[in-house]
Coordinates of C-alpha atoms in Angstrom, one line a residue:
Chain A
M134 CA 0.0 0.0 0.0
S135 CA 2.8 2.5 0.6
D136 CA 5.6 3.5 -1.5
D137 CA 8.8 2.8 0.4
S138 CA 10.9 5.4 -1.7
A139 CA 8.3 8.2 -0.7
T140 CA 7.4 7.1 2.9
G141 CA 10.7 5.8 4.1
H142 CA 11.9 2.7 6.0
G143 CA 14.2 1.8 3.3
A144 CA 17.6 3.4 3.3
P145 CA 17.1 7.0 2.7
R146 CA 18.7 8.9 -0.1
T147 CA 19.7 12.1 2.5
V148 CA 19.9 11.8 6.2
V149 CA 19.3 15.2 8.3
V150 CA 21.0 14.8 11.6
K151 CA 19.6 17.4 14.2
V152 CA 21.6 17.3 17.3
G153 CA 19.7 18.9 20.0
G154 CA 20.8 21.8 21.5
S155 CA 20.3 20.2 25.1
L156 CA 23.2 17.6 24.2
V157 CA 25.7 20.3 23.8
S158 CA 24.8 23.4 26.0
D159 CA 22.8 24.3 29.0
K160 CA 19.7 26.1 27.8
R161 CA 19.3 27.8 31.0
S162 CA 22.5 29.7 30.4
D163 CA 22.6 32.2 27.7
H164 CA 26.3 31.5 26.3
D165 CA 27.4 28.0 27.2
I166 CA 28.2 25.6 24.5
D167 CA 30.1 22.5 25.3
E168 CA 32.7 22.5 22.6
A169 CA 34.1 19.1 23.9
A170 CA 30.6 17.4 23.5
V171 CA 30.2 19.3 19.8
L172 CA 33.8 17.8 19.1
D173 CA 32.3 14.3 19.9
Y174 CA 29.1 14.6 17.9
A175 CA 31.2 16.2 15.0
R176 CA 33.3 13.2 15.0
L177 CA 30.4 10.8 14.8
V178 CA 28.5 12.8 12.0
A179 CA 31.9 13.1 10.1
D180 CA 32.2 9.4 10.1
L181 CA 28.5 9.1 8.8
A182 CA 29.4 11.5 6.1
R183 CA 32.3 10.2 4.9
S184 CA 30.7 6.6 4.8
Y185 CA 27.9 8.3 2.8
P186 CA 29.4 11.0 0.9
G187 CA 27.1 13.8 -0.1
R188 CA 24.0 12.4 1.7
V189 CA 24.4 13.9 5.2
V190 CA 23.0 17.3 6.3
L191 CA 23.8 18.6 9.8
V192 CA 21.3 20.7 11.5
A193 CA 22.5 22.4 14.8
G194 CA 20.1 22.9 17.8
G195 CA 20.1 26.4 18.7
G196 CA 20.8 25.5 22.5
A197 CA 22.1 28.3 24.9
L198 CA 23.1 30.8 22.3
G199 CA 19.9 30.8 20.3
H200 CA 17.7 30.8 23.3
G201 CA 19.6 33.6 24.8
A202 CA 19.0 35.5 21.7
V203 CA 15.3 34.9 21.8
R204 CA 14.9 35.7 25.5
R205 CA 16.9 38.9 25.5
K206 CA 14.9 40.6 22.8
E207 CA 17.2 43.6 22.8
H208 CA 15.7 44.5 19.5
D209 CA 12.0 45.5 18.7
G210 CA 9.6 45.9 15.9
R211 CA 8.9 44.0 13.3
L212 CA 12.6 42.5 13.1
A213 CA 12.9 42.0 16.9
L214 CA 13.9 38.4 16.3
L215 CA 16.9 39.1 14.0
P216 CA 19.5 38.6 16.7
L217 CA 18.6 35.0 16.5
T218 CA 20.5 35.0 12.9
R219 CA 23.7 36.2 14.5
A220 CA 23.4 33.7 17.7
T221 CA 22.8 30.8 15.4
F222 CA 25.3 31.6 13.0
A223 CA 27.7 31.6 15.8
V224 CA 26.6 28.1 16.9
K225 CA 27.1 26.9 13.1
W226 CA 30.6 28.4 13.5
V227 CA 31.3 26.2 16.5
W228 CA 30.2 23.3 14.7
T229 CA 32.1 24.2 11.5
E230 CA 35.2 24.5 13.4
A231 CA 34.8 21.2 15.1
F232 CA 34.4 19.5 11.6
R233 CA 37.4 21.2 10.6
A234 CA 39.2 19.8 13.4
V235 CA 38.1 16.3 12.7
G236 CA 39.1 16.8 9.0
L237 CA 35.4 16.8 7.3
P238 CA 34.8 19.7 5.1
A239 CA 31.8 21.4 6.3
V240 CA 30.2 24.8 5.4
P241 CA 27.6 27.0 7.6
L242 CA 24.6 28.2 5.7
Q243 CA 22.1 30.7 6.8
A244 CA 18.7 29.3 6.7
M245 CA 17.0 32.9 6.3
A246 CA 18.9 33.4 3.2
M247 CA 17.1 30.1 1.5
Y248 CA 13.8 30.3 2.7
A249 CA 11.0 32.7 3.3
E250 CA 7.3 32.7 3.3
G251 CA 5.1 34.8 1.3
G252 CA 1.5 35.4 -0.3
D253 CA 2.6 33.0 -2.8
G254 CA 3.3 30.2 -0.3
P255 CA 6.7 29.1 1.5
M256 CA 9.7 29.4 -1.0
F257 CA 12.7 27.0 -0.8
Q258 CA 15.8 27.7 -2.6
T259 CA 18.4 25.0 -1.5
G260 CA 20.5 24.8 -4.6
V261 CA 23.7 25.6 -2.6
V262 CA 22.8 22.6 -0.3
S263 CA 22.7 20.4 -3.4
R264 CA 25.9 21.6 -4.6
L265 CA 27.9 21.4 -1.6
L266 CA 26.5 17.7 -1.3
G267 CA 27.3 17.0 -4.6
T268 CA 31.1 18.1 -3.9
G269 CA 31.2 16.2 -0.7
V270 CA 31.0 19.2 1.9
L271 CA 28.6 18.8 4.7
P272 CA 26.2 21.8 4.8
V273 CA 25.6 22.9 8.4
L274 CA 22.3 24.4 9.2
S275 CA 20.6 25.7 12.3
G276 CA 17.4 27.3 13.5
D277 CA 16.9 30.9 12.3
C278 CA 14.5 33.8 12.2
V279 CA 12.9 33.6 8.6
L280 CA 10.7 36.4 6.7
T281 CA 6.9 35.9 6.9
A282 CA 4.3 36.8 4.4
D283 CA 3.3 39.8 6.6
G284 CA 7.1 41.1 6.4
D285 CA 7.8 40.2 10.0
L286 CA 10.2 37.5 11.1
R287 CA 9.3 34.4 12.9
I288 CA 11.3 31.8 14.4
L289 CA 12.2 28.7 12.4
G290 CA 13.2 26.4 15.2
S291 CA 15.9 23.9 14.3
D292 CA 13.4 20.9 14.4
H293 CA 11.5 22.6 11.7
V294 CA 14.6 23.4 9.6
P295 CA 14.8 19.9 8.0
G296 CA 11.4 20.8 6.2
I297 CA 13.5 23.2 4.0
L298 CA 14.9 20.1 2.5
L299 CA 11.8 18.4 1.6
D300 CA 10.7 20.2 -1.7
G301 CA 14.1 19.5 -3.3
S302 CA 16.1 16.7 -5.0
F303 CA 17.0 15.2 -1.4
G304 CA 14.4 12.5 -1.0
P305 CA 13.7 10.1 0.3
V306 CA 14.8 12.0 3.3
R307 CA 15.1 10.8 6.9
V308 CA 15.2 13.3 9.6
V309 CA 17.0 12.1 12.7
A310 CA 16.8 14.0 16.0
L311 CA 19.4 13.3 18.5
T312 CA 18.0 14.2 21.7
D313 CA 18.4 13.8 25.6
V314 CA 15.4 11.3 25.7
P315 CA 15.4 8.1 23.8
G316 CA 12.0 9.0 22.1
I317 CA 8.7 9.8 23.2
H318 CA 8.0 8.3 26.7
T319 CA 4.8 6.6 27.4
G320 CA 4.8 7.4 31.0
R321 CA 5.9 10.7 32.9
T322 CA 9.1 9.5 34.0
G323 CA 12.4 8.8 32.1
D324 CA 12.3 5.0 32.6
S325 CA 8.8 4.5 31.0
P326 CA 9.1 2.6 27.4
V327 CA 8.8 5.0 24.3
V328 CA 6.3 4.8 21.7
P329 CA 8.0 3.0 18.9
Y330 CA 6.0 4.4 16.0
L331 CA 3.7 7.3 15.5
D332 CA 1.3 7.7 12.8
A333 CA 1.7 11.1 11.1
A334 CA -1.9 10.9 10.0
D335 CA -3.1 10.7 13.6
P336 CA -0.4 12.1 16.0
S337 CA -3.2 12.6 18.7
R338 CA -2.0 9.4 20.7
A339 CA 1.3 10.9 21.0
Y340 CA 0.2 14.3 22.6
A341 CA -1.4 12.6 25.5
Y342 CA 1.9 11.2 26.2
L343 CA 4.0 14.4 26.0
W344 CA 5.6 15.7 29.3
P345 CA 4.8 19.4 30.3
T346 CA 6.8 21.9 28.4
A347 CA 9.6 23.6 30.7
A348 CA 9.1 27.3 30.6
W349 CA 12.7 27.9 29.9
D350 CA 12.6 26.1 26.7
T351 CA 11.4 28.3 23.7
S352 CA 11.1 25.5 21.2
G353 CA 8.4 23.9 23.3
A354 CA 10.4 21.0 24.0
M355 CA 9.0 17.5 22.9
R356 CA 5.7 18.9 22.0
G357 CA 7.2 21.4 19.4
K358 CA 9.4 18.6 17.8
V359 CA 6.5 16.4 17.5
D360 CA 4.7 19.2 15.7
A361 CA 7.6 19.6 13.2
F362 CA 8.2 15.9 12.7
V363 CA 4.4 15.2 12.0
A364 CA 4.5 17.9 9.5
H365 CA 7.9 16.5 7.7
A366 CA 6.2 13.2 7.8
A367 CA 3.1 14.4 6.2
R368 CA 5.4 15.7 3.4
G369 CA 7.0 12.2 2.8
A370 CA 9.9 12.3 5.3
E371 CA 10.7 9.4 7.9
C372 CA 11.5 11.2 11.1
V373 CA 13.1 9.5 14.1
I374 CA 13.6 10.8 17.7
A375 CA 16.4 9.0 19.6
R376 CA 18.7 9.7 22.4
G377 CA 22.1 11.3 21.3
D378 CA 25.3 9.6 22.8
R379 CA 28.5 11.0 22.2
K380 CA 30.4 8.4 22.9
A381 CA 28.5 5.9 20.7
A382 CA 30.7 3.9 18.4
S383 CA 29.1 5.1 15.2
L384 CA 26.1 6.6 13.8
R385 CA 26.0 4.6 10.5
H386 CA 22.9 2.9 11.6
L387 CA 21.3 6.0 10.9
M388 CA 21.3 5.6 7.0
A389 CA 20.3 1.9 7.3
P390 CA 16.6 0.6 6.6
M391 CA 14.9 1.1 9.9
A392 CA 14.5 -2.8 10.0
D393 CA 18.4 -2.9 10.2
W394 CA 18.7 -0.6 13.2
P395 CA 20.1 -2.0 16.6
K396 CA 17.1 -4.0 18.1
D397 CA 18.0 -2.6 21.7
L398 CA 17.9 1.0 20.5
P399 CA 15.0 2.9 21.7
R400 CA 13.4 5.2 19.4
T401 CA 10.2 6.9 18.2
V402 CA 9.5 6.7 14.4
I403 CA 7.1 9.3 13.0
S404 CA 6.1 8.7 9.4
R405 CA 3.3 8.0 7.2
S406 CA 3.3 4.2 7.4
R407 CA 4.6 1.6 10.1
P408 CA 8.0 0.5 9.8
A409 CA 8.3 -3.4 8.7
Chain B
M756 CA 20.1 52.0 -30.8
S757 CA 20.2 51.0 -27.4
D758 CA 17.3 50.0 -25.1
D759 CA 17.5 52.4 -22.2
S760 CA 15.7 49.9 -19.9
A761 CA 18.3 47.5 -20.5
T762 CA 21.5 49.6 -20.6
G763 CA 20.6 52.3 -17.9
H764 CA 20.8 56.1 -17.8
G765 CA 17.2 56.3 -16.9
A766 CA 16.0 55.8 -13.5
P767 CA 17.0 52.3 -12.4
R768 CA 14.5 50.0 -10.7
T769 CA 17.0 49.0 -8.2
V770 CA 20.1 50.5 -7.0
V771 CA 22.7 48.3 -5.4
V772 CA 24.8 50.7 -3.0
K773 CA 28.2 49.4 -2.4
V774 CA 30.1 51.2 0.3
G775 CA 33.9 50.6 0.1
G776 CA 35.7 49.2 3.1
S777 CA 38.2 51.8 2.6
L778 CA 35.3 54.4 3.9
V779 CA 34.7 52.5 6.8
S780 CA 37.8 51.0 8.1
D781 CA 41.7 50.8 7.6
K782 CA 42.4 47.8 5.5
R783 CA 45.9 47.5 6.8
S784 CA 44.4 46.7 10.2
D785 CA 42.6 43.3 10.9
H786 CA 40.1 44.6 13.2
D787 CA 39.0 48.1 12.8
I788 CA 35.8 49.1 11.9
D789 CA 34.7 52.6 12.2
E790 CA 31.3 52.5 13.7
A791 CA 30.7 56.1 13.4
A792 CA 31.5 56.0 9.6
V793 CA 29.0 53.1 9.1
L794 CA 26.2 54.9 11.0
D795 CA 26.8 58.1 9.0
Y796 CA 26.4 56.2 5.6
A797 CA 23.6 53.8 7.2
R798 CA 21.9 57.2 7.8
L799 CA 22.2 58.2 4.0
V800 CA 21.4 54.9 2.8
A801 CA 18.2 54.7 4.9
D802 CA 17.2 57.9 3.7
L803 CA 17.4 56.5 0.0
A804 CA 15.6 53.1 1.0
R805 CA 12.8 55.2 2.8
S806 CA 12.6 57.3 -0.3
Y807 CA 12.3 54.3 -2.6
P808 CA 11.1 51.5 -1.0
G809 CA 11.9 48.0 -2.0
R810 CA 14.5 49.3 -4.6
V811 CA 17.8 49.4 -2.5
V812 CA 20.1 47.0 -1.6
L813 CA 23.5 47.4 0.3
V814 CA 26.6 45.7 -0.3
A815 CA 29.0 46.3 2.7
G816 CA 32.8 46.1 1.6
G817 CA 34.7 43.7 3.5
G818 CA 37.5 46.2 4.7
A819 CA 39.6 45.5 7.4
L820 CA 37.9 42.3 8.9
G821 CA 37.3 40.6 5.4
H822 CA 41.0 41.4 4.4
G823 CA 42.2 40.1 7.6
A824 CA 40.3 36.8 7.4
V825 CA 41.9 36.3 4.0
R826 CA 45.3 37.3 5.0
R827 CA 45.4 35.0 8.0
K828 CA 44.4 31.8 6.5
E829 CA 44.3 29.9 9.6
H830 CA 42.4 27.2 7.5
D831 CA 43.9 25.1 4.9
G832 CA 42.9 22.8 2.2
R833 CA 40.0 23.2 -0.2
L834 CA 37.7 25.3 2.4
A835 CA 40.9 27.5 3.4
L836 CA 38.8 30.6 2.6
L837 CA 35.9 29.8 5.1
P838 CA 37.0 32.2 7.6
L839 CA 35.6 34.9 5.2
T840 CA 31.9 33.9 5.4
R841 CA 32.3 34.5 9.3
A842 CA 34.3 37.7 9.0
T843 CA 31.9 39.3 6.4
F844 CA 28.9 38.2 8.6
A845 CA 30.2 40.0 11.3
V846 CA 30.8 43.1 8.9
K847 CA 27.1 42.7 8.0
W848 CA 26.0 42.6 11.5
V849 CA 27.6 45.8 12.2
W850 CA 25.8 47.6 9.3
T851 CA 22.5 46.0 10.4
E852 CA 22.9 47.3 14.0
A853 CA 23.6 50.8 12.4
F854 CA 20.4 50.6 10.3
R855 CA 18.5 49.4 13.4
A856 CA 19.8 52.5 15.2
V857 CA 18.5 55.0 12.5
G858 CA 15.2 53.0 12.5
L859 CA 15.4 51.3 9.0
P860 CA 14.5 47.3 8.9
A861 CA 17.5 45.7 7.5
V862 CA 18.6 42.0 7.0
P863 CA 22.0 40.4 6.6
L864 CA 22.1 37.7 4.0
Q865 CA 24.9 35.4 3.5
A866 CA 26.0 35.4 -0.2
M867 CA 27.4 31.9 -0.1
A868 CA 23.8 30.7 0.7
M869 CA 22.2 32.0 -2.5
Y870 CA 25.2 31.6 -5.0
A871 CA 27.3 28.9 -6.2
E872 CA 29.1 28.0 -9.5
G873 CA 29.0 24.4 -10.9
G874 CA 29.4 22.3 -14.0
D875 CA 25.7 23.7 -15.3
G876 CA 27.4 27.4 -14.8
P877 CA 26.5 29.8 -12.0
M878 CA 23.4 29.4 -10.0
F879 CA 21.5 32.6 -8.6
Q880 CA 18.8 32.0 -5.7
T881 CA 18.0 35.4 -4.7
G882 CA 14.3 35.1 -3.9
V883 CA 14.7 36.2 -0.2
V884 CA 16.3 39.3 -1.4
S885 CA 13.1 40.0 -3.7
R886 CA 11.0 38.9 -0.9
L887 CA 12.6 41.4 1.5
L888 CA 12.3 44.2 -0.9
G889 CA 8.8 43.3 -1.4
T890 CA 8.0 44.0 2.2
G891 CA 10.2 47.2 2.4
V892 CA 13.3 45.6 4.3
L893 CA 17.0 46.4 3.2
P894 CA 18.8 43.5 2.1
V895 CA 22.8 43.6 3.5
L896 CA 24.9 41.7 1.6
S897 CA 28.9 41.7 1.5
G898 CA 31.7 39.8 -0.1
D899 CA 31.8 36.2 0.7
C900 CA 33.6 33.0 -0.2
V901 CA 31.5 30.7 -2.8
L902 CA 31.4 27.1 -3.9
T903 CA 33.1 26.8 -7.3
A904 CA 32.6 23.9 -9.7
D905 CA 35.6 22.1 -8.4
G906 CA 34.0 22.0 -4.9
D907 CA 36.8 24.7 -3.6
L908 CA 35.9 28.1 -2.3
R909 CA 36.9 31.4 -4.0
I910 CA 36.6 34.8 -2.8
L911 CA 33.3 36.6 -4.4
G912 CA 34.6 40.2 -3.5
S913 CA 32.1 42.8 -2.7
D914 CA 32.3 44.5 -6.1
H915 CA 31.3 41.2 -7.5
V916 CA 28.4 40.6 -5.2
P917 CA 25.8 42.9 -7.3
G918 CA 26.4 40.3 -10.2
I919 CA 24.3 38.0 -8.1
L920 CA 21.4 40.4 -8.5
L921 CA 21.8 40.5 -12.4
D922 CA 19.6 37.3 -13.4
G923 CA 16.7 38.1 -11.4
S924 CA 13.7 40.5 -11.4
F925 CA 15.8 43.5 -10.1
G926 CA 16.3 45.1 -13.3
P927 CA 17.2 47.9 -14.6
V928 CA 19.9 47.6 -11.9
R929 CA 22.3 50.6 -11.2
V930 CA 25.3 49.6 -9.1
V931 CA 27.1 52.4 -7.4
A932 CA 30.5 52.0 -5.6
L933 CA 31.0 54.5 -3.0
T934 CA 34.8 54.6 -2.7
D935 CA 37.8 56.9 -1.6
V936 CA 38.4 58.2 -4.9
P937 CA 36.0 60.2 -7.3
G938 CA 36.0 57.6 -10.2
I939 CA 39.0 56.4 -12.4
H940 CA 41.5 59.1 -12.5
T941 CA 43.1 60.0 -15.8
G942 CA 46.7 60.6 -14.3
R943 CA 48.5 59.2 -11.5
T944 CA 47.7 61.9 -8.9
G945 CA 44.5 62.4 -6.9
D946 CA 43.9 65.9 -8.3
S947 CA 43.8 64.6 -12.2
P948 CA 40.3 64.3 -13.7
V949 CA 38.4 61.2 -13.8
V950 CA 37.2 59.3 -16.9
P951 CA 33.6 60.2 -17.1
Y952 CA 32.4 57.3 -19.3
L953 CA 33.9 53.8 -20.1
D954 CA 32.6 51.7 -22.6
A955 CA 32.0 48.2 -21.2
A956 CA 32.6 46.6 -24.6
D957 CA 36.1 48.3 -24.7
P958 CA 37.7 48.7 -21.2
S959 CA 41.2 48.7 -22.4
R960 CA 41.4 52.5 -22.2
A961 CA 40.5 52.5 -18.6
Y962 CA 43.2 49.8 -17.5
A963 CA 45.9 52.4 -18.9
Y964 CA 44.9 54.7 -16.2
L965 CA 44.8 52.5 -13.5
W966 CA 47.0 53.1 -10.3
P967 CA 49.5 50.3 -9.2
T968 CA 47.5 47.9 -6.9
A969 CA 48.7 48.4 -3.2
A970 CA 50.0 45.0 -2.0
W971 CA 47.8 45.3 1.1
D972 CA 44.6 45.3 -0.8
T973 CA 43.4 41.8 -1.6
S974 CA 40.6 43.0 -3.8
G975 CA 43.2 44.3 -6.4
A976 CA 42.0 47.9 -5.8
M977 CA 40.6 49.9 -8.7
R978 CA 41.7 47.2 -11.4
G979 CA 39.3 44.7 -9.7
K980 CA 36.5 47.0 -9.4
V981 CA 36.8 47.9 -13.1
D982 CA 36.9 44.0 -14.0
A983 CA 33.8 43.5 -11.8
F984 CA 31.8 46.4 -13.2
V985 CA 32.8 45.8 -17.0
A986 CA 31.4 42.3 -16.2
H987 CA 28.1 43.6 -14.4
A988 CA 27.7 46.3 -17.3
A989 CA 28.0 43.6 -20.0
R990 CA 25.0 41.6 -18.1
G991 CA 23.0 45.0 -18.6
A992 CA 23.9 46.9 -15.4
E993 CA 24.7 50.6 -15.4
C994 CA 27.9 50.9 -13.0
V995 CA 29.0 54.1 -11.5
I996 CA 32.1 54.6 -9.3
A997 CA 31.9 57.8 -7.2
R998 CA 33.7 59.1 -4.1
G999 CA 31.8 58.4 -0.8
D1000 CA 31.2 61.4 1.5
R1001 CA 29.7 60.4 5.1
K1002 CA 28.5 63.9 5.5
A1003 CA 26.7 64.3 2.1
A1004 CA 23.5 66.0 2.4
S1005 CA 21.5 63.1 0.5
L1006 CA 22.1 59.9 -1.9
R1007 CA 18.7 60.3 -3.5
H1008 CA 20.5 61.3 -6.8
L1009 CA 21.5 57.5 -7.2
M1010 CA 18.2 56.4 -8.0
A1011 CA 17.8 59.5 -10.7
P1012 CA 18.7 59.4 -14.4
M1013 CA 22.4 60.2 -15.0
A1014 CA 21.6 63.2 -16.7
D1015 CA 20.0 64.4 -13.7
W1016 CA 22.8 63.9 -11.2
P1017 CA 24.6 66.8 -9.8
K1018 CA 27.0 68.6 -12.7
D1019 CA 29.7 68.9 -10.2
L1020 CA 29.9 65.6 -8.8
P1021 CA 32.8 63.5 -10.5
R1022 CA 32.0 59.9 -11.4
T1023 CA 32.9 57.2 -13.7
V1024 CA 30.0 55.4 -15.5
I1025 CA 30.8 52.0 -16.9
S1026 CA 28.1 50.5 -19.1
R1027 CA 27.1 49.4 -22.5
S1028 CA 26.1 53.0 -23.8
R1029 CA 27.2 56.3 -23.3
P1030 CA 25.0 58.4 -20.6
A1031 CA 23.0 61.3 -22.8

């Protein structure tokens, strides 16, 4: 009934790895970024990108720097959110330097320059992402502020950024969020099992499970992530939420069909069809 | 014989104002940017953009920060030039803050995210520039490093950046470089008259006039500017080199037909046809 090449579960063409800010920073601080943690994750993502040249994109969670820029709101008026593009550029640069340290060519790209909304609908101009991938360079994206149809800016959180890549030549796309939980818990405690699969056409079941959002998390924590991933899945992406482990042996399973993932690795898959 | 709407000299649709780094910094230093000078020019450009909403784009010269990033070359390998995108982002941010200070909405955009070269030729994706202009926001561009067909990076100097805007819906485009000389001098001293008009189809005459390039100027000084502007003119732009004056009363003549420019204002026009 479902077409594997569109709904996923086979090996994807492109994996968009989103490393949650919570893994590399303390969101309750405005400036901390844990460069040693970034380096560990960069090493893992670099290994994945070297194993599958031209098929990996990184999205760096904003973490403390991004959240700080939004909280401070030193700007006002219609472009009040603009400092977010500067803050997340700094985050991307930390990642870019980490990739350089581990020998992987990587380039930071400003999402705001490639995406905008408007009366005619959203506009995606991701040709540079394609060309970077075509020459074996890892594109480093992040959350950003983006232009709306009204001429204001709004936050495009890092969980939403993979959506920029769903109208181009990147598919089938798998979006993997590495975060500080192993998926969507079925209970209110961290030792409860996670929901293995969430049907993007009927996400209501998942929302019942969601933990309350912490007030300090401008991205809306897991609720926001599920909203974003349900939207990506509706556009054909296969989305996975899993716990990040900076000391993991490898991330190469991120490119494997879901059936070949380690059996003992908890995760929540959000897509339009149940994995085999 | 010539079509005014293509070759210029009438009022342009879009004016790309490039403020030379030499006007706001000391290129021989790695870090200096004269924020008071930036503020003065921002005030002038803001007045122009308010007078002609949606028709003005700023290109910030890299100046000391950009030249420093290129000179230091702390990176090596195929992406050795990458620090330029960080350095020129910082330059754009200084300008963005200056525009905020004078009350004009402005947004910095990374040229590398909108332009790349490749086997199929150069790719221009400037939809965000169009949408910003459509909502009355000033796009702030700058020189950058850009991806080449070989997968390396090369410098796209700020004089070349207006070329990104010549394949879109921005024309007729006038490119105005405000710099520290009043045009292309006919002699080797600063008190010699300037060449009023340079035919883009036959630029050889101008090259005979050009001053030797200072070794500290990675952009090749006036020679590089003429190369860039001859190329823009060949693609239909009307290009003007004039002296910047941070205390000028106005820049509104930049949007006027050339025939209406102040008679006593020296400038060199580079285009495909002689101004009336």
